[in-house]
């Protein structure tokens, strides 16, 4: 899952990014509304955390522009405590949820998780394929009765394959959703994580589709 933070208070943005990265999300940060709109418009994000008072373009306008362009990415707005803008105005522009500053980090993570879950509404967070069971909400993986311990990045790569089980997922798609834009290393890093997953899970579980990507074998 890849998140975008649009927040001009750099210390806050950096600490949020650090915390969410530790939760296993790929996180990009921009400090300007126009840059935020441009990035979010690329359509690679699973969620956008959007401040309201921003240089360039304010958060309401960023949100309204994204919705007008047909983007349905979940948006969590960060609003100032003095109530300079009211929540109703923000909801009208298409934001999905609000958090008033200062907020606790734990509450922010809970809201982010709830929005991501709601996005997959109807879809159960628990994916079962043969003896493999992946709970994307609790971030736990079981093979038969045994729990398999994965690193945050290993889990994130597996999650991309599991939510599209049986389909081919390209290396580029995995990179886009699991690594942030600061990553400019070798795209073959994906292979390293797939190898680790095969070792920890089962060799035949993740098939290589030559020239196309990877496919989680659903046993069908
Ligand atoms: Ca601000």
XYZ file of N, CA, C and O and ligand atoms in Angstrom:
881
model
N 0.843 -1.188 0.000
C 0.000 0.000 0.000
C 0.885 1.248 0.000
O 1.833 1.331 0.761
N 0.551 2.185 -0.871
C 1.381 3.377 -0.983
C 0.570 4.612 -0.602
O -0.541 4.811 -1.093
N 1.137 5.435 0.284
C 0.438 6.607 0.783
C 1.166 7.880 0.383
O 2.389 7.889 0.284
N 0.395 8.955 0.191
C 0.980 10.264 -0.086
C 0.616 11.203 1.057
O -0.552 11.303 1.434
N 1.616 11.884 1.595
C 1.375 12.898 2.620
C 1.641 14.264 1.988
O 2.719 14.498 1.449
N 0.616 15.141 2.036
C 0.791 16.511 1.535
C 0.689 17.422 2.750
O -0.401 17.652 3.285
N 1.802 17.892 3.240
C 1.847 18.629 4.514
C 3.082 19.525 4.483
O 4.186 19.060 4.232
N 2.861 20.834 4.712
C 3.994 21.763 4.644
C 4.748 21.906 5.966
O 5.827 22.484 5.997
N 4.187 21.398 7.062
C 4.970 21.403 8.311
C 5.922 20.218 8.218
O 5.529 19.063 8.431
N 7.161 20.535 7.888
C 8.090 19.461 7.515
C 8.350 18.460 8.632
O 8.436 17.260 8.383
N 8.454 18.971 9.865
C 8.742 18.025 10.964
C 7.596 17.052 11.167
O 7.792 15.863 11.375
N 6.371 17.584 11.082
C 5.197 16.714 11.219
C 5.165 15.696 10.073
O 4.970 14.494 10.293
N 5.396 16.192 8.849
C 5.348 15.310 7.677
C 6.375 14.185 7.800
O 6.068 13.015 7.547
N 7.576 14.551 8.221
C 8.640 13.553 8.326
C 8.322 12.529 9.417
O 8.517 11.329 9.229
N 7.788 12.996 10.547
C 7.523 12.034 11.618
C 6.343 11.118 11.238
O 6.360 9.922 11.538
N 5.343 11.660 10.548
C 4.240 10.801 10.078
C 4.762 9.754 9.096
O 4.414 8.573 9.179
N 5.610 10.212 8.179
C 6.144 9.309 7.159
C 6.950 8.189 7.805
O 6.849 7.018 7.416
N 7.733 8.564 8.816
C 8.559 7.578 9.494
C 7.699 6.511 10.173
O 7.928 5.311 10.041
N 6.668 6.981 10.873
C 5.784 6.061 11.577
C 5.035 5.142 10.624
O 4.961 3.930 10.835
N 4.503 5.717 9.543
C 3.720 4.913 8.601
C 4.609 3.948 7.821
O 4.177 2.852 7.473
N 5.843 4.342 7.580
C 6.792 3.441 6.920
C 7.052 2.231 7.815
O 7.093 1.090 7.348
N 7.172 2.499 9.110
C 7.390 1.401 10.061
C 6.196 0.453 10.107
O 6.325 -0.722 10.430
N 5.006 0.972 9.766
C 3.801 0.127 9.704
C 3.778 -0.733 8.448
O 2.887 -1.556 8.261
N 4.731 -0.471 7.540
C 4.809 -1.294 6.335
C 4.261 -0.627 5.075
O 4.191 -1.251 4.028
N 3.879 0.657 5.177
C 3.396 1.363 3.988
C 4.566 2.012 3.269
O 5.552 2.398 3.901
N 4.444 2.132 1.941
C 5.375 2.979 1.200
C 4.812 4.389 1.295
O 3.620 4.591 1.083
N 5.635 5.361 1.649
C 5.125 6.706 1.914
C 5.919 7.748 1.140
O 7.147 7.756 1.194
N 5.217 8.609 0.415
C 5.847 9.749 -0.236
C 5.361 11.012 0.458
O 4.226 11.074 0.918
N 6.229 12.026 0.505
C 5.876 13.283 1.156
C 6.119 14.440 0.201
O 7.180 14.499 -0.436
N 5.144 15.326 0.076
C 5.366 16.592 -0.615
C 4.863 17.712 0.297
O 4.036 17.475 1.183
N 5.395 18.919 0.085
C 5.116 20.014 1.026
C 4.298 21.139 0.393
O 4.163 22.205 0.979
N 3.762 20.912 -0.790
C 3.118 21.979 -1.548
C 1.840 21.431 -2.203
O 1.821 20.292 -2.652
N 0.783 22.247 -2.232
C -0.497 21.786 -2.750
C -0.471 21.399 -4.223
O -1.060 20.401 -4.622
N 0.221 22.194 -5.038
C 0.281 21.894 -6.479
C 1.021 20.597 -6.746
O 0.606 19.779 -7.559
N 2.135 20.440 -6.015
C 2.919 19.214 -6.144
C 2.079 18.021 -5.666
O 2.105 16.938 -6.261
N 1.302 18.248 -4.590
C 0.422 17.201 -4.066
C -0.614 16.775 -5.100
O -0.852 15.585 -5.308
N -1.216 17.757 -5.762
C -2.219 17.470 -6.778
C -1.597 16.679 -7.930
O -2.163 15.692 -8.406
N -0.422 17.120 -8.336
C 0.279 16.451 -9.429
C 0.588 14.987 -9.081
O 0.289 14.070 -9.843
N 1.137 14.792 -7.880
C 1.487 13.422 -7.454
C 0.243 12.543 -7.307
O 0.201 11.419 -7.791
N -0.744 13.069 -6.601
C -1.957 12.276 -6.345
C -2.646 11.933 -7.657
O -3.250 10.870 -7.798
N -2.535 12.839 -8.643
C -3.174 12.633 -9.940
C -2.540 11.510 -10.748
O -3.108 11.055 -11.736
N -1.351 11.073 -10.331
C -0.701 9.965 -11.040
C -1.423 8.642 -10.804
O -1.209 7.670 -11.527
N -2.248 8.619 -9.750
C -3.102 7.454 -9.531
C -2.430 6.220 -8.943
O -2.993 5.136 -8.987
N -1.246 6.375 -8.377
C -0.578 5.191 -7.827
C -0.801 5.056 -6.315
O -0.348 4.095 -5.713
N -1.516 6.013 -5.719
C -1.655 5.989 -4.260
C -2.935 5.293 -3.808
O -3.965 5.383 -4.468
N -2.819 4.632 -2.650
C -3.966 3.958 -2.059
C -4.701 4.881 -1.095
O -5.840 4.608 -0.723
N -4.006 5.955 -0.676
C -4.617 6.918 0.246
C -3.776 8.196 0.255
O -2.560 8.130 0.096
N -4.454 9.346 0.446
C -3.749 10.628 0.526
C -4.081 11.285 1.864
O -5.254 11.380 2.242
N -3.044 11.696 2.585
C -3.207 12.479 3.809
C -2.929 13.920 3.408
O -1.845 14.234 2.921
N -3.950 14.773 3.560
C -3.892 16.098 2.943
C -4.115 17.201 3.973
O -5.174 17.264 4.605
N -3.126 18.060 4.150
C -3.283 19.218 5.021
C -4.163 20.248 4.306
O -4.294 20.218 3.084
N -4.800 21.151 5.069
C -5.657 22.149 4.419
C -4.876 23.404 4.050
O -4.900 23.856 2.905
N -4.154 23.968 5.039
C -3.396 25.184 4.760
C -2.059 24.804 4.141
O -1.169 24.313 4.825
N -1.951 25.015 2.839
C -0.754 24.605 2.105
C -0.319 25.722 1.166
O -1.165 26.441 0.633
N 0.973 25.850 0.927
C 1.401 26.791 -0.123
C 1.029 26.212 -1.489
O 0.861 25.009 -1.638
N 0.889 27.085 -2.468
C 0.596 26.623 -3.835
C -0.888 26.491 -4.095
O -1.452 27.227 -4.886
N -1.524 25.572 -3.371
C -2.957 25.320 -3.559
C -3.455 24.717 -2.251
O -2.815 23.807 -1.725
N -4.570 25.232 -1.695
C -4.980 24.684 -0.401
C -5.597 23.288 -0.557
O -5.966 22.865 -1.651
N -5.665 22.596 0.584
C -6.097 21.201 0.572
C -7.493 20.993 0.007
O -7.751 20.004 -0.676
N -8.411 21.935 0.288
C -9.763 21.794 -0.259
C -9.739 21.800 -1.778
O -10.444 21.047 -2.437
N -8.907 22.692 -2.324
C -8.844 22.798 -3.792
C -8.179 21.572 -4.402
O -8.578 21.115 -5.472
N -7.154 21.059 -3.698
C -6.484 19.846 -4.188
C -7.509 18.715 -4.247
O -7.648 18.008 -5.243
N -8.268 18.589 -3.146
C -9.270 17.534 -3.042
C -10.335 17.677 -4.130
O -10.659 16.722 -4.844
N -10.849 18.906 -4.281
C -11.902 19.143 -5.274
C -11.391 18.854 -6.688
O -12.108 18.271 -7.508
N -10.142 19.240 -6.961
C -9.578 19.032 -8.302
C -9.415 17.535 -8.590
O -9.687 17.075 -9.702
N -8.992 16.779 -7.565
C -8.837 15.331 -7.753
C -10.182 14.685 -8.047
O -10.305 13.849 -8.952
N -11.205 15.071 -7.279
C -12.542 14.485 -7.475
C -13.096 14.878 -8.845
O -13.707 14.060 -9.522
N -12.865 16.143 -9.224
C -13.378 16.611 -10.524
C -12.726 15.830 -11.662
O -13.333 15.614 -12.708
N -11.487 15.393 -11.430
C -10.768 14.637 -12.465
C -11.098 13.143 -12.400
O -10.530 12.342 -13.136
N -12.001 12.788 -11.466
C -12.461 11.401 -11.418
C -11.646 10.470 -10.532
O -11.836 9.256 -10.566
N -10.737 11.025 -9.721
C -9.944 10.168 -8.828
C -10.733 9.861 -7.561
O -11.228 10.773 -6.909
N -10.822 8.579 -7.207
C -11.600 8.229 -6.014
C -10.699 7.776 -4.858
O -11.160 7.148 -3.912
N -9.427 8.126 -4.933
C -8.498 7.749 -3.854
C -9.024 8.293 -2.514
O -9.505 9.422 -2.438
N -8.984 7.464 -1.446
C -9.433 7.969 -0.139
C -8.552 9.152 0.321
O -7.342 9.104 0.176
N -9.207 10.190 0.844
C -8.475 11.378 1.304
C -8.799 11.642 2.770
O -9.964 11.767 3.153
N -7.755 11.701 3.579
C -7.872 12.051 4.994
C -7.332 13.459 5.145
O -6.159 13.715 4.890
N -8.196 14.385 5.570
C -7.787 15.783 5.688
C -7.318 16.090 7.099
O -7.928 15.664 8.078
N -6.261 16.881 7.163
C -5.753 17.341 8.452
C -6.198 18.789 8.616
O -5.920 19.629 7.768
N -6.911 19.058 9.693
C -7.436 20.412 9.853
C -6.927 21.052 11.148
O -6.604 20.342 12.093
N -6.827 22.387 11.153
C -6.310 23.087 12.327
C -7.372 23.148 13.406
O -8.563 23.131 13.135
N -6.908 23.246 14.653
C -7.818 23.174 15.796
C -8.744 24.377 15.893
O -9.882 24.250 16.312
N -8.288 25.536 15.447
C -9.088 26.743 15.627
C -10.334 26.782 14.736
O -11.107 27.729 14.780
N -10.537 25.751 13.958
C -11.763 25.663 13.169
C -11.901 26.760 12.130
O -12.983 27.286 11.876
N -10.783 27.125 11.538
C -10.777 28.147 10.503
C -11.696 27.746 9.334
O -12.339 28.569 8.712
N -11.701 26.462 9.082
C -12.587 25.925 8.058
C -13.457 24.898 8.751
O -13.004 24.254 9.683
N -14.667 24.731 8.331
C -15.435 23.704 9.026
C -15.456 22.402 8.236
O -15.174 22.369 7.045
N -15.771 21.352 8.953
C -15.686 20.027 8.360
C -16.656 19.856 7.200
O -16.351 19.191 6.235
N -17.824 20.496 7.322
C -18.829 20.334 6.273
C -18.296 20.807 4.930
O -18.503 20.181 3.895
N -17.556 21.896 4.955
C -17.002 22.426 3.713
C -16.053 21.417 3.074
O -16.073 21.189 1.869
N -15.241 20.796 3.934
C -14.295 19.813 3.423
C -14.985 18.572 2.891
O -14.596 18.044 1.859
N -16.030 18.146 3.572
C -16.746 16.951 3.116
C -17.369 17.216 1.750
O -17.425 16.347 0.906
N -17.821 18.465 1.560
C -18.404 18.830 0.270
C -17.401 18.705 -0.866
O -17.775 18.442 -1.997
N -16.136 18.921 -0.569
C -15.147 18.848 -1.640
C -14.716 17.409 -1.897
O -13.906 17.144 -2.760
N -15.262 16.468 -1.085
C -15.016 15.062 -1.382
C -13.995 14.370 -0.507
O -13.552 13.278 -0.839
N -13.635 14.987 0.636
C -12.719 14.292 1.553
C -13.476 13.147 2.233
O -14.682 13.216 2.400
N -12.762 12.094 2.602
C -13.407 10.934 3.208
C -13.432 10.997 4.723
O -14.282 10.405 5.362
N -12.445 11.676 5.297
C -12.378 11.744 6.755
C -11.524 12.937 7.162
O -10.828 13.528 6.346
N -11.622 13.274 8.430
C -10.968 14.439 9.015
C -10.208 14.126 10.249
O -10.627 13.277 11.015
N -9.156 14.838 10.494
C -8.437 14.710 11.748
C -8.031 16.122 12.134
O -7.474 16.855 11.320
N -8.380 16.518 13.376
C -8.058 17.867 13.832
C -6.704 17.873 14.529
O -6.438 17.029 15.371
N -5.864 18.830 14.138
C -4.549 18.972 14.774
C -4.706 19.651 16.125
O -5.526 20.558 16.242
N -3.930 19.309 17.151
C -2.962 18.206 17.120
C -3.675 16.879 17.347
O -4.620 16.814 18.117
N -3.229 15.841 16.678
C -3.875 14.538 16.817
C -2.851 13.539 17.319
O -1.650 13.770 17.216
N -3.354 12.448 17.872
C -2.416 11.433 18.323
C -2.084 10.538 17.128
O -2.930 10.279 16.264
N -0.863 10.110 17.094
C -0.395 9.275 15.997
C -1.212 7.977 15.906
O -1.552 7.509 14.823
N -1.539 7.432 17.087
C -2.313 6.181 17.129
C -3.676 6.358 16.447
O -4.131 5.492 15.706
N -4.295 7.517 16.682
C -5.596 7.795 16.061
C -5.425 7.921 14.544
O -6.224 7.397 13.771
N -4.366 8.586 14.124
C -4.128 8.735 12.681
C -4.005 7.368 12.008
O -4.633 7.106 10.982
N -3.213 6.486 12.611
C -3.015 5.156 12.013
C -4.339 4.395 11.954
O -4.652 3.755 10.948
N -5.141 4.525 13.021
C -6.435 3.837 13.042
C -7.338 4.354 11.913
O -8.008 3.570 11.233
N -7.342 5.676 11.695
C -8.165 6.262 10.629
C -7.678 5.815 9.251
O -8.464 5.528 8.357
N -6.364 5.788 9.089
C -5.775 5.356 7.809
C -6.202 3.920 7.522
O -6.679 3.599 6.429
N -6.080 3.060 8.520
C -6.441 1.649 8.327
C -7.925 1.504 8.012
O -8.313 0.703 7.165
N -8.761 2.294 8.732
C -10.206 2.213 8.503
C -10.550 2.639 7.072
O -11.368 2.010 6.413
N -9.908 3.699 6.595
C -10.184 4.170 5.227
C -9.730 3.150 4.193
O -10.420 2.918 3.202
N -8.590 2.552 4.430
C -8.089 1.550 3.480
C -9.005 0.330 3.471
O -9.253 -0.264 2.421
N -9.530 -0.020 4.652
C -10.460 -1.151 4.738
C -11.760 -0.832 4.019
O -12.291 -1.635 3.285
N -12.246 0.399 4.254
C -13.508 0.811 3.645
C -13.384 0.788 2.121
O -14.308 0.461 1.409
N -12.200 1.153 1.635
C -11.961 1.168 0.185
C -12.154 -0.233 -0.390
O -12.694 -0.402 -1.462
N -11.714 -1.219 0.400
C -11.899 -2.592 -0.058
C -13.214 -3.158 0.472
O -13.323 -4.335 0.725
N -14.212 -2.276 0.670
C -15.482 -2.679 1.290
C -16.081 -3.886 0.583
O -16.087 -3.965 -0.629
N -16.596 -4.789 1.378
C -17.146 -6.002 0.792
C -16.072 -7.062 0.712
O -16.332 -8.223 0.955
N -14.864 -6.647 0.389
C -13.764 -7.599 0.311
C -13.281 -7.898 1.725
O -13.038 -6.998 2.505
N -13.181 -9.163 2.044
C -12.701 -9.545 3.360
C -11.204 -9.271 3.433
O -10.494 -9.426 2.447
N -10.728 -8.834 4.612
C -9.285 -8.623 4.725
C -8.508 -9.938 4.795
O -7.300 -9.935 4.738
N -9.247 -11.051 4.920
C -8.558 -12.335 5.025
C -8.628 -13.064 3.678
O -9.703 -13.335 3.153
N -7.462 -13.318 3.122
C -7.384 -13.995 1.824
C -6.878 -15.418 2.041
O -5.838 -15.609 2.653
N -7.637 -16.388 1.543
C -7.244 -17.785 1.717
C -7.025 -18.429 0.356
O -7.890 -18.358 -0.522
N -5.859 -18.995 0.168
C -5.553 -19.729 -1.067
C -4.883 -21.034 -0.663
O -3.717 -21.023 -0.265
N -5.626 -22.124 -0.739
C -5.087 -23.397 -0.290
C -4.740 -23.295 1.186
O -5.577 -22.876 1.995
N -3.496 -23.631 1.536
C -3.107 -23.584 2.951
C -2.527 -22.223 3.342
O -2.097 -22.019 4.469
N -2.522 -21.288 2.390
C -2.017 -19.947 2.691
C -3.165 -19.045 3.136
O -4.196 -18.962 2.484
N -2.969 -18.393 4.280
C -3.989 -17.462 4.779
C -3.307 -16.145 5.111
O -2.358 -16.105 5.905
N -3.752 -15.058 4.472
C -3.145 -13.746 4.679
C -4.219 -12.795 5.179
O -5.222 -12.570 4.516
N -3.999 -12.259 6.375
C -4.923 -11.292 6.947
C -4.314 -9.909 6.743
O -3.375 -9.524 7.446
N -4.852 -9.159 5.753
C -4.228 -7.866 5.432
C -4.568 -6.790 6.458
O -3.917 -5.759 6.500
N -5.597 -7.021 7.289
C -5.912 -6.043 8.334
C -4.975 -6.230 9.526
O -4.387 -5.280 10.027
N -4.822 -7.466 9.969
C -3.945 -7.750 11.115
C -2.487 -7.895 10.676
O -1.597 -7.952 11.508
N -2.252 -7.943 9.368
C -0.924 -8.117 8.792
C -0.250 -9.395 9.313
O 0.891 -9.369 9.766
N -1.001 -10.510 9.256
C -0.452 -11.805 9.688
C -0.607 -12.817 8.558
O -1.569 -12.769 7.786
N 0.345 -13.723 8.500
C 0.369 -14.735 7.439
C 0.489 -16.118 8.064
O 1.307 -16.325 8.967
N -0.351 -17.042 7.583
C -0.300 -18.415 8.081
C -0.138 -19.369 6.915
O -0.733 -19.185 5.848
N 0.663 -20.400 7.136
C 0.773 -21.479 6.173
C 0.304 -22.710 6.940
O 0.968 -23.170 7.865
N -0.888 -23.218 6.605
C -1.488 -24.256 7.431
C -1.730 -23.669 8.815
O -2.308 -22.599 8.953
N -1.256 -24.376 9.832
C -1.446 -23.928 11.207
C -0.354 -22.964 11.660
O -0.470 -22.338 12.705
N 0.712 -22.890 10.870
C 1.887 -22.151 11.327
C 1.891 -20.704 10.866
O 1.690 -20.420 9.692
N 2.161 -19.811 11.811
C 2.297 -18.412 11.436
C 3.688 -18.184 10.854
O 4.689 -18.696 11.359
N 3.735 -17.436 9.749
C 5.011 -17.123 9.095
C 5.334 -15.657 9.386
O 4.499 -14.776 9.154
N 6.530 -15.430 9.895
C 6.919 -14.059 10.214
C 7.585 -13.418 9.006
O 8.576 -13.936 8.491
N 7.003 -12.315 8.553
C 7.563 -11.600 7.407
C 7.994 -10.198 7.843
O 7.425 -9.636 8.776
N 8.965 -9.639 7.137
C 9.306 -8.234 7.374
C 8.201 -7.377 6.763
O 7.377 -7.868 5.975
N 8.192 -6.089 7.105
C 7.146 -5.192 6.593
C 7.155 -5.164 5.058
O 6.097 -5.210 4.422
N 8.328 -5.110 4.452
C 8.416 -5.060 2.986
C 8.008 -6.398 2.357
O 7.321 -6.419 1.337
N 8.437 -7.492 2.959
C 8.020 -8.809 2.443
C 6.507 -8.913 2.462
O 5.881 -9.366 1.500
N 5.908 -8.466 3.571
C 4.452 -8.526 3.670
C 3.819 -7.666 2.584
O 2.842 -8.069 1.933
N 4.364 -6.478 2.387
C 3.787 -5.547 1.401
C 3.845 -6.136 -0.011
O 2.906 -5.973 -0.794
N 4.936 -6.823 -0.338
C 5.048 -7.451 -1.662
C 4.027 -8.590 -1.772
O 3.283 -8.687 -2.759
N 3.950 -9.408 -0.728
C 2.991 -10.526 -0.744
C 1.556 -10.005 -0.884
O 0.747 -10.563 -1.624
N 1.257 -8.913 -0.176
C -0.089 -8.337 -0.212
C -0.492 -7.963 -1.644
O -1.627 -8.220 -2.071
N 0.430 -7.382 -2.393
C 0.132 -7.004 -3.788
C -0.239 -8.226 -4.624
O -1.087 -8.158 -5.502
N 0.434 -9.345 -4.356
C 0.156 -10.573 -5.114
C -1.139 -11.227 -4.649
O -1.909 -11.754 -5.450
N -1.378 -11.176 -3.346
C -2.542 -11.854 -2.767
C -3.851 -11.174 -3.158
O -4.829 -11.840 -3.471
N -3.866 -9.835 -3.153
C -5.125 -9.162 -3.472
C -5.478 -9.338 -4.953
O -6.616 -9.136 -5.353
N -4.505 -9.750 -5.750
C -4.780 -10.026 -7.168
C -4.398 -11.468 -7.509
O -3.860 -11.740 -8.590
N -4.680 -12.360 -6.583
C -4.294 -13.767 -6.748
C -4.811 -14.324 -8.068
O -5.944 -14.046 -8.471
N -3.964 -15.098 -8.752
C -4.360 -15.702 -10.008
C -4.091 -14.796 -11.212
O -4.124 -15.242 -12.347
N -3.841 -13.500 -10.930
C -3.522 -12.571 -12.025
C -2.028 -12.294 -12.034
O -1.364 -12.433 -11.021
N -1.544 -11.857 -13.189
C -0.132 -11.485 -13.275
C 0.035 -10.051 -12.772
O -0.682 -9.151 -13.203
N 0.951 -9.869 -11.831
C 1.264 -8.536 -11.311
C 2.686 -8.215 -11.755
O 3.608 -8.998 -11.490
N 2.851 -7.100 -12.443
C 4.180 -6.788 -12.975
C 5.105 -6.273 -11.880
O 4.659 -5.775 -10.843
N 6.402 -6.398 -12.155
C 7.410 -5.904 -11.226
C 7.213 -4.402 -11.005
O 7.345 -3.895 -9.896
N 6.878 -3.684 -12.083
C 6.680 -2.228 -11.986
C 5.501 -1.893 -11.067
O 5.560 -0.952 -10.280
N 4.428 -2.700 -11.154
C 3.265 -2.439 -10.288
C 3.618 -2.672 -8.823
O 3.190 -1.934 -7.943
N 4.396 -3.721 -8.583
C 4.805 -3.997 -7.202
C 5.681 -2.855 -6.690
O 5.472 -2.340 -5.594
N 6.629 -2.435 -7.520
C 7.514 -1.327 -7.131
C 6.709 -0.080 -6.800
O 6.940 0.577 -5.787
N 5.745 0.240 -7.657
C 4.937 1.440 -7.496
C 4.176 1.454 -6.179
O 4.031 2.490 -5.551
N 3.686 0.287 -5.784
C 2.852 0.250 -4.580
C 3.617 -0.021 -3.293
O 3.099 0.217 -2.212
N 4.817 -0.530 -3.412
C 5.533 -0.937 -2.203
C 6.714 -0.025 -1.888
O 7.071 0.147 -0.731
N 7.290 0.588 -2.918
C 8.424 1.484 -2.671
C 8.010 2.914 -2.934
O 7.171 3.168 -3.797
N 8.592 3.860 -2.194
C 8.236 5.258 -2.403
C 9.119 5.856 -3.504
O 10.012 5.210 -4.011
N 8.851 7.127 -3.862
C 9.562 7.678 -5.010
C 11.009 8.039 -4.719
O 11.770 8.385 -5.620
N 11.409 7.974 -3.455
C 12.814 8.210 -3.124
C 13.646 7.006 -3.553
O 14.869 7.082 -3.644
N 12.964 5.892 -3.835
C 13.694 4.701 -4.235
C 14.083 4.807 -5.695
O 13.242 4.815 -6.578
N 15.369 4.905 -5.966
C 15.779 4.966 -7.367
C 16.814 3.874 -7.638
O 17.660 3.991 -8.505
N 16.744 2.837 -6.840
C 17.686 1.724 -7.020
C 17.213 0.766 -8.100
O 16.350 1.091 -8.909
N 17.758 -0.401 -8.070
C 17.500 -1.419 -9.069
C 16.088 -1.995 -8.920
O 15.727 -2.478 -7.843
N 15.265 -1.952 -9.977
C 13.916 -2.538 -9.876
C 13.945 -4.037 -9.585
O 12.953 -4.610 -9.146
N 15.111 -4.656 -9.808
C 15.224 -6.089 -9.508
C 15.176 -6.384 -8.016
O 15.161 -7.545 -7.615
N 15.106 -5.320 -7.194
C 14.915 -5.501 -5.760
C 13.666 -6.356 -5.511
O 13.606 -7.115 -4.548
N 12.679 -6.232 -6.391
C 11.439 -7.013 -6.244
C 11.769 -8.508 -6.229
O 11.214 -9.266 -5.433
N 12.707 -8.914 -7.103
C 13.097 -10.339 -7.161
C 13.646 -10.832 -5.831
O 13.419 -11.968 -5.432
N 14.408 -9.947 -5.175
C 15.012 -10.315 -3.895
C 13.905 -10.649 -2.879
O 13.978 -11.644 -2.159
N 12.847 -9.810 -2.877
C 11.755 -10.042 -1.929
C 10.919 -11.257 -2.307
O 10.456 -11.999 -1.441
N 10.737 -11.463 -3.603
C 9.984 -12.640 -4.044
C 10.747 -13.911 -3.652
O 10.159 -14.880 -3.169
N 12.070 -13.890 -3.822
C 12.884 -15.053 -3.412
C 12.738 -15.328 -1.926
O 12.602 -16.470 -1.497
N 12.759 -14.249 -1.131
C 12.622 -14.411 0.319
C 11.258 -15.014 0.654
O 11.138 -15.901 1.505
N 10.217 -14.544 -0.052
C 8.861 -15.072 0.200
C 8.777 -16.553 -0.173
O 8.148 -17.340 0.532
N 9.412 -16.900 -1.285
C 9.386 -18.316 -1.689
C 10.082 -19.179 -0.647
O 9.641 -20.292 -0.371
N 11.167 -18.685 -0.101
C 11.899 -19.426 0.935
C 11.039 -19.595 2.187
O 10.971 -20.663 2.770
N 10.397 -18.503 2.597
C 9.640 -18.544 3.849
C 8.297 -19.251 3.699
O 7.778 -19.806 4.657
N 7.721 -19.183 2.492
C 6.401 -19.787 2.294
C 6.578 -21.128 1.583
O 6.808 -22.132 2.224
N 6.514 -21.114 0.253
C 6.697 -22.362 -0.491
C 7.146 -21.977 -1.888
O 6.621 -21.020 -2.464
N 8.095 -22.715 -2.421
C 8.728 -22.334 -3.684
C 7.715 -22.109 -4.806
O 7.787 -21.133 -5.537
N 6.724 -23.028 -4.932
C 5.818 -22.952 -6.079
C 4.683 -21.955 -5.928
O 3.875 -21.776 -6.844
N 4.615 -21.310 -4.773
C 3.470 -20.447 -4.495
C 3.431 -19.211 -5.398
O 2.375 -18.805 -5.868
N 4.603 -18.629 -5.622
C 4.671 -17.436 -6.474
C 5.352 -17.817 -7.779
O 6.533 -18.144 -7.809
N 4.570 -17.819 -8.852
C 5.086 -18.199 -10.170
C 5.693 -16.987 -10.867
O 5.139 -15.883 -10.781
N 6.783 -17.213 -11.568
C 7.331 -16.159 -12.420
C 6.702 -16.312 -13.793
O 6.708 -17.400 -14.358
N 6.108 -15.243 -14.300
C 5.558 -15.262 -15.651
C 6.543 -14.461 -16.495
O 6.630 -13.239 -16.376
N 7.328 -15.183 -17.272
C 8.461 -14.577 -17.957
C 8.081 -13.339 -18.756
O 7.127 -13.345 -19.513
N 8.814 -12.260 -18.496
C 8.587 -11.017 -19.237
C 7.357 -10.247 -18.791
O 7.093 -9.155 -19.288
N 6.585 -10.813 -17.858
C 5.341 -10.147 -17.462
C 5.305 -9.803 -15.968
O 4.889 -8.703 -15.594
N 5.753 -10.735 -15.151
C 5.717 -10.448 -13.720
C 5.548 -11.705 -12.890
O 6.125 -12.749 -13.209
N 4.713 -11.616 -11.866
C 4.521 -12.727 -10.942
C 3.038 -13.014 -10.771
O 2.199 -12.131 -10.896
N 2.763 -14.263 -10.428
C 1.375 -14.639 -10.184
C 1.323 -15.540 -8.964
O 2.091 -16.512 -8.864
N 0.429 -15.206 -8.039
C 0.238 -16.082 -6.892
C -0.591 -17.277 -7.355
O -1.676 -17.107 -7.905
N -0.049 -18.451 -7.147
C -0.725 -19.679 -7.576
C -1.876 -19.971 -6.629
O -1.677 -20.162 -5.426
N -3.089 -19.971 -7.145
C -4.260 -20.178 -6.295
C -4.611 -21.660 -6.189
O -5.582 -22.026 -5.551
N -3.821 -22.511 -6.852
C -4.055 -23.958 -6.773
C -5.193 -24.400 -7.672
O -5.658 -25.525 -7.567
N -5.675 -23.455 -8.524
C -6.735 -23.838 -9.452
C -6.196 -23.960 -10.850
O -5.177 -23.368 -11.179
Ca -0.178 23.598 6.762
